[in-house]
Amino acid sequence: MKDTPLSNCERQFLLKAVEEKKRVDGRQTYDYRNIKITFGTEYGCCIVDLGKTRILAQVSCELVPPKDSRPTEGILFFNLELSPMASPAFELGRQSELLVKLNRQLERCLRNSKCIDTESLCVISGEKVWQIRVDVHVLNHDGNLMDAASIAAIAALSHFRRPEVAIQGRDITVFTPEERDPIPLSIYHMPICVSFAFFQQGTYLLVDPCEREERVMDGLLVIAMNKHREICSIQSSGGIMLLKEQVLRCSKIASVKVSEITELINKALDNDKRARKEGGKFGFAESMPKERITALKKDEAPVEMTDVQDTANEIISRTEAQPDIVKVPSPVVPAPGTGQVGEGLLNTWGLEEEEDEEEEQHEKEEMSTGEVMVLSDSEEDDVVILNPDANKPKRLEGGSKKGVEAPKKQKTSH
Amino acid sequence: MEVELCPILRSFGSEQNVLSRPDGSASFVQGDTSVLAGVYGPAEVKVSKEIYDRATLEVVIQPKVGLPSVRERAREQCIRETCEAALLSTLHPRSSLTLILQVVHDDGSLLACYLNAACMALIDAGLPMSSLFCGITCAINTEGQIITDPSVQQEKESRALLTFAIDSVERKVMMSSTKGSFSVKELQQCIAVSQKASEEIFQFYRDSVKRRYSKIM
């Protein structure tokens, strides 16, 4: 399905609004949309809402042999997916340019910044390490996927707990969460991406562009930074030339935004931890808004089942009135592991075979009496003569063949 | 022999219109099981998928970890056939309907939850349907007890697992997916139980739609 195109007047309206320092959703130039972080009942599952953009991240782990070049390091694997749910333009299983770009940027932001201690993921050097897999699903695309994806991924990684292992010689025991408490990953810092959209060759700048603004922007600058104001990656795309001052100004804005977001993530993590510790209710089911008019919830309730037995019995009795199916003889088991059906019956297979042979013989006779087809046992008969006029040269060929094949026959006779 | 029944539906809830981009969307929560559904359509269709007298329905299930496997494909087919039976797709010939289901958390009765989320999303999208449908999962444990809406733990302990899609008009079975062995009597009992339990869910559908439009009427 194609995406809805943006009309010229919409485009002009948006650009004019940017010039007047106004935004379609009423935000200021440097404002982020509302960020909501919710965690699931499982460890390492998180949904991030950035305005209307919604992203689901799930972290999972697996014991794998390490890479040959790095035998003592665990593996981090990122997989961002643009679900067709997010936008009609996203097709299933297509490697679009946007997808590749986002995946690469996420890797640069989280793997190459070395924010996770991969050495602590080593179980036996050179043999078994943990592979941490981060699946990021885009559920709704309303612009600025990169920021939302980075927040979702790092929040899910901080929330994740891997099972504890015990090593005895070469044996690895993996404990279930019931046996031993799972342990969190060691995270050094939390890099978070902040996107800046540029308009009119860099004259105007907007933080956290929505989908409409992304469509009319000239260029995009993505800065990944942690709360210690360390830049983890910078990427400029769209082919705009930026001045040094502009980049510095962006990095200053980014540092403010990153500290705000980091605080929000930590608060969400603390809330979830507290809810789990107190044994209270947590997870997505609890975070569903109850006051919204579009939402409704119904509490656990037993279902009235007074006449279920009767209806079932009635249906069965009605069907049982019909005559039973002819009983299949139960198999005879002479010894364990063997089975036999129908003991003491006459084997009819031999008789049928005889009949078959007779039929075959009849067929052969019929065929041999035919004038067109000539069957004989000699090997040279695969030369079929189609045109009787061209007989002579073909026969010559046949003769030469005979000469070649004669010694072969002798060999076989030995 | 009277079979013991354990007919409890876990607390369930739904929110419609959760996503801005799809034409219809809904989240459905059954206990801890949670599914998000989005519907696009009726929209233009690829020529290769075009059907001249009705709409083409495509169902996509997105697993949480990794790529979709055979299990997802099989469930997609179950859901597609159920939806095709309920939808009046002849009203939109030569167009495409896409239903995307994303599992958010699996804690048992997932196929039933997919069906319920799909129906809520189709209602939200305002697509014409001949009837509503809902999914009910029944588990028969080793003692022969029938449990409705089982959790993962109960599913593991069961000897048979039956999921039915039931229509809202005549409470007929539209789809069944079963695993494990069970007797004819147990099957009939499970169907009867599901039909009873479906009333609960259809009432919920009605209440949620009533609540949604309460300010308009």
mmCIF file of C-alpha atoms in Angstrom, chain A residues 1-4 40-42 45 47 52-54 56 58-60 79 81-89 91-92 133 135 137 139-142 211 215 282-285 288-309 311-313 315-316 319, chain B residues 1-5 7-22 27 29 31-32 34 36-38 40-41 43-44 46 60 62-67 73 96 98 100-106 148 184-186 188-189 192-193 196-197 200 204 207-208 211-212 214-215:
data_model
loop_
_atom_site.group_PDB
_atom_site.id
_atom_site.type_symbol
_atom_site.label_atom_id
_atom_site.label_comp_id
_atom_site.label_asym_id
_atom_site.label_seq_id
_atom_site.Cartn_x
_atom_site.Cartn_y
_atom_site.Cartn_z
ATOM 1 C CA MET A 1 0.000 0.000 0.000
ATOM 2 C CA LYS A 2 1.281 3.468 -0.796
ATOM 3 C CA ASP A 3 1.663 6.195 1.763
ATOM 4 C CA THR A 4 -0.722 9.143 1.538
ATOM 5 C CA GLY A 40 5.766 -5.480 30.647
ATOM 6 C CA THR A 41 5.477 -8.380 33.042
ATOM 7 C CA GLU A 42 8.476 -10.029 31.430
ATOM 8 C CA CYS A 45 10.038 -5.700 27.639
ATOM 9 C CA ILE A 47 6.840 0.174 25.243
ATOM 10 C CA LYS A 52 1.798 9.236 18.890
ATOM 11 C CA THR A 53 4.909 7.312 17.864
ATOM 12 C CA ARG A 54 4.898 3.980 19.635
ATOM 13 C CA LEU A 56 8.006 -1.907 21.505
ATOM 14 C CA GLN A 58 12.077 -6.784 23.794
ATOM 15 C CA VAL A 59 15.428 -8.071 24.999
ATOM 16 C CA SER A 60 16.205 -11.777 25.027
ATOM 17 C CA ASN A 79 17.079 -5.931 15.151
ATOM 18 C CA GLU A 81 11.665 -3.848 12.443
ATOM 19 C CA LEU A 82 9.272 -1.566 10.656
ATOM 20 C CA SER A 83 6.013 -3.407 11.197
ATOM 21 C CA PRO A 84 3.370 -2.808 8.496
ATOM 22 C CA MET A 85 1.165 -1.719 11.403
ATOM 23 C CA ALA A 86 3.218 1.439 11.836
ATOM 24 C CA SER A 87 2.529 2.949 8.448
ATOM 25 C CA PRO A 88 0.886 1.812 5.220
ATOM 26 C CA ALA A 89 4.168 2.521 3.420
ATOM 27 C CA GLU A 91 5.943 -3.513 3.608
ATOM 28 C CA LEU A 92 6.547 -6.841 5.236
ATOM 29 C CA ARG A 133 19.279 -9.764 21.318
ATOM 30 C CA ASP A 135 14.144 -6.658 19.031
ATOM 31 C CA HIS A 137 9.254 -3.077 16.746
ATOM 32 C CA LEU A 139 4.109 0.000 16.107
ATOM 33 C CA ASN A 140 3.052 3.479 15.064
ATOM 34 C CA HIS A 141 5.051 5.906 12.956
ATOM 35 C CA ASP A 142 4.490 9.538 13.788
ATOM 36 C CA GLU A 211 5.968 12.799 10.730
ATOM 37 C CA ARG A 215 8.433 15.057 5.247
ATOM 38 C CA PHE A 282 2.543 -4.392 37.119
ATOM 39 C CA GLY A 283 2.784 -4.894 33.371
ATOM 40 C CA PHE A 284 0.877 -3.607 30.369
ATOM 41 C CA ALA A 285 -2.508 -4.772 31.643
ATOM 42 C CA MET A 288 -4.019 0.524 30.441
ATOM 43 C CA PRO A 289 -5.853 3.785 30.995
ATOM 44 C CA LYS A 290 -9.190 3.150 32.672
ATOM 45 C CA GLU A 291 -10.605 6.637 32.457
ATOM 46 C CA ARG A 292 -10.412 6.804 28.671
ATOM 47 C CA ILE A 293 -13.674 6.506 26.845
ATOM 48 C CA THR A 294 -12.206 4.115 24.275
ATOM 49 C CA ALA A 295 -11.039 1.678 26.945
ATOM 50 C CA LEU A 296 -13.026 -0.795 28.987
ATOM 51 C CA LYS A 297 -11.994 -3.423 31.466
ATOM 52 C CA LYS A 298 -13.839 -6.328 32.981
ATOM 53 C CA ASP A 299 -12.771 -8.110 36.123
ATOM 54 C CA GLU A 300 -12.216 -11.816 36.478
ATOM 55 C CA ALA A 301 -15.530 -13.574 36.789
ATOM 56 C CA PRO A 302 -16.833 -17.123 36.679
ATOM 57 C CA VAL A 303 -19.094 -17.900 33.743
ATOM 58 C CA GLU A 304 -22.579 -19.184 34.305
ATOM 59 C CA MET A 305 -22.481 -22.878 33.266
ATOM 60 C CA THR A 306 -25.767 -24.337 34.419
ATOM 61 C CA ASP A 307 -26.896 -26.283 31.392
ATOM 62 C CA VAL A 308 -23.586 -26.933 29.688
ATOM 63 C CA GLN A 309 -23.497 -30.587 30.696
ATOM 64 C CA THR A 311 -26.440 -29.534 26.031
ATOM 65 C CA ALA A 312 -23.261 -31.543 25.538
ATOM 66 C CA ASN A 313 -24.958 -34.776 26.588
ATOM 67 C CA ILE A 315 -25.732 -33.518 21.279
ATOM 68 C CA ILE A 316 -23.809 -36.694 21.992
ATOM 69 C CA THR A 319 -25.246 -38.529 17.406
ATOM 70 C CA MET B 1 -19.674 -39.308 34.344
ATOM 71 C CA GLU B 2 -19.915 -35.636 35.155
ATOM 72 C CA VAL B 3 -16.883 -33.628 34.149
ATOM 73 C CA GLU B 4 -15.760 -30.935 36.522
ATOM 74 C CA LEU B 5 -15.752 -27.448 35.061
ATOM 75 C CA PRO B 7 -15.171 -21.812 33.869
ATOM 76 C CA ILE B 8 -13.321 -18.651 34.834
ATOM 77 C CA LEU B 9 -12.381 -15.957 32.360
ATOM 78 C CA ARG B 10 -9.405 -13.953 33.558
ATOM 79 C CA SER B 11 -9.943 -10.231 33.801
ATOM 80 C CA PHE B 12 -9.988 -8.850 30.288
ATOM 81 C CA GLY B 13 -9.965 -5.427 28.785
ATOM 82 C CA SER B 14 -9.621 -3.619 25.535
ATOM 83 C CA GLU B 15 -8.785 -0.221 24.218
ATOM 84 C CA GLN B 16 -9.798 0.908 20.756
ATOM 85 C CA ASN B 17 -8.202 3.522 18.539
ATOM 86 C CA VAL B 18 -4.808 3.166 20.231
ATOM 87 C CA LEU B 19 -2.693 3.926 17.167
ATOM 88 C CA SER B 20 -2.966 6.998 14.967
ATOM 89 C CA ARG B 21 -1.816 5.597 11.627
ATOM 90 C CA PRO B 22 -3.984 2.516 11.042
ATOM 91 C CA SER B 27 -5.383 -3.665 22.105
ATOM 92 C CA VAL B 29 -5.688 -7.889 27.255
ATOM 93 C CA GLY B 31 -5.006 -11.700 32.137
ATOM 94 C CA ASP B 32 -1.390 -10.982 31.286
ATOM 95 C CA SER B 34 -1.760 -8.814 25.516
ATOM 96 C CA LEU B 36 -2.160 -5.169 19.652
ATOM 97 C CA ALA B 37 -4.056 -5.166 16.356
ATOM 98 C CA GLY B 38 -4.097 -2.701 13.484
ATOM 99 C CA TYR B 40 -5.659 -0.877 7.098
ATOM 100 C CA GLY B 41 -8.316 -0.747 4.442
ATOM 101 C CA ALA B 43 -7.347 0.491 0.193
ATOM 102 C CA GLU B 44 -5.828 -0.071 -3.214
ATOM 103 C CA LYS B 46 -1.657 -5.017 -5.749
ATOM 104 C CA VAL B 60 0.119 -10.663 9.468
ATOM 105 C CA GLN B 62 4.398 -10.225 14.249
ATOM 106 C CA PRO B 63 6.169 -12.279 16.905
ATOM 107 C CA LYS B 64 7.989 -10.423 19.650
ATOM 108 C CA VAL B 65 11.380 -12.075 19.158
ATOM 109 C CA GLY B 66 12.806 -13.111 15.799
ATOM 110 C CA LEU B 67 11.134 -13.665 12.476
ATOM 111 C CA ARG B 73 1.755 -18.691 9.482
ATOM 112 C CA SER B 96 -7.183 -4.738 0.129
ATOM 113 C CA THR B 98 -4.666 -5.716 6.002
ATOM 114 C CA ILE B 100 -1.602 -6.808 11.566
ATOM 115 C CA LEU B 101 -1.371 -8.464 14.961
ATOM 116 C CA GLN B 102 1.506 -7.826 17.305
ATOM 117 C CA VAL B 103 1.917 -10.001 20.372
ATOM 118 C CA VAL B 104 2.882 -7.838 23.334
ATOM 119 C CA HIS B 105 2.891 -10.520 25.998
ATOM 120 C CA ASP B 106 2.030 -14.206 25.839
ATOM 121 C CA THR B 148 -11.420 -21.781 30.118
ATOM 122 C CA VAL B 184 -16.103 -36.643 21.506
ATOM 123 C CA LYS B 185 -17.916 -35.884 24.728
ATOM 124 C CA GLU B 186 -15.150 -33.589 25.888
ATOM 125 C CA GLN B 188 -18.919 -31.215 22.775
ATOM 126 C CA GLN B 189 -18.572 -30.016 26.337
ATOM 127 C CA ALA B 192 -20.845 -25.775 24.930
ATOM 128 C CA VAL B 193 -18.595 -24.092 27.499
ATOM 129 C CA LYS B 196 -21.537 -19.874 27.118
ATOM 130 C CA ALA B 197 -18.312 -17.970 27.716
ATOM 131 C CA GLU B 200 -19.624 -12.809 28.259
ATOM 132 C CA PHE B 204 -18.155 -6.846 26.702
ATOM 133 C CA ASP B 207 -20.490 -2.442 26.505
ATOM 134 C CA SER B 208 -17.238 -1.080 25.181
ATOM 135 C CA ARG B 211 -19.165 3.389 26.309
ATOM 136 C CA ARG B 212 -17.192 4.681 23.387
ATOM 137 C CA SER B 214 -21.887 7.355 25.026
ATOM 138 C CA LYS B 215 -21.023 11.042 24.607
#
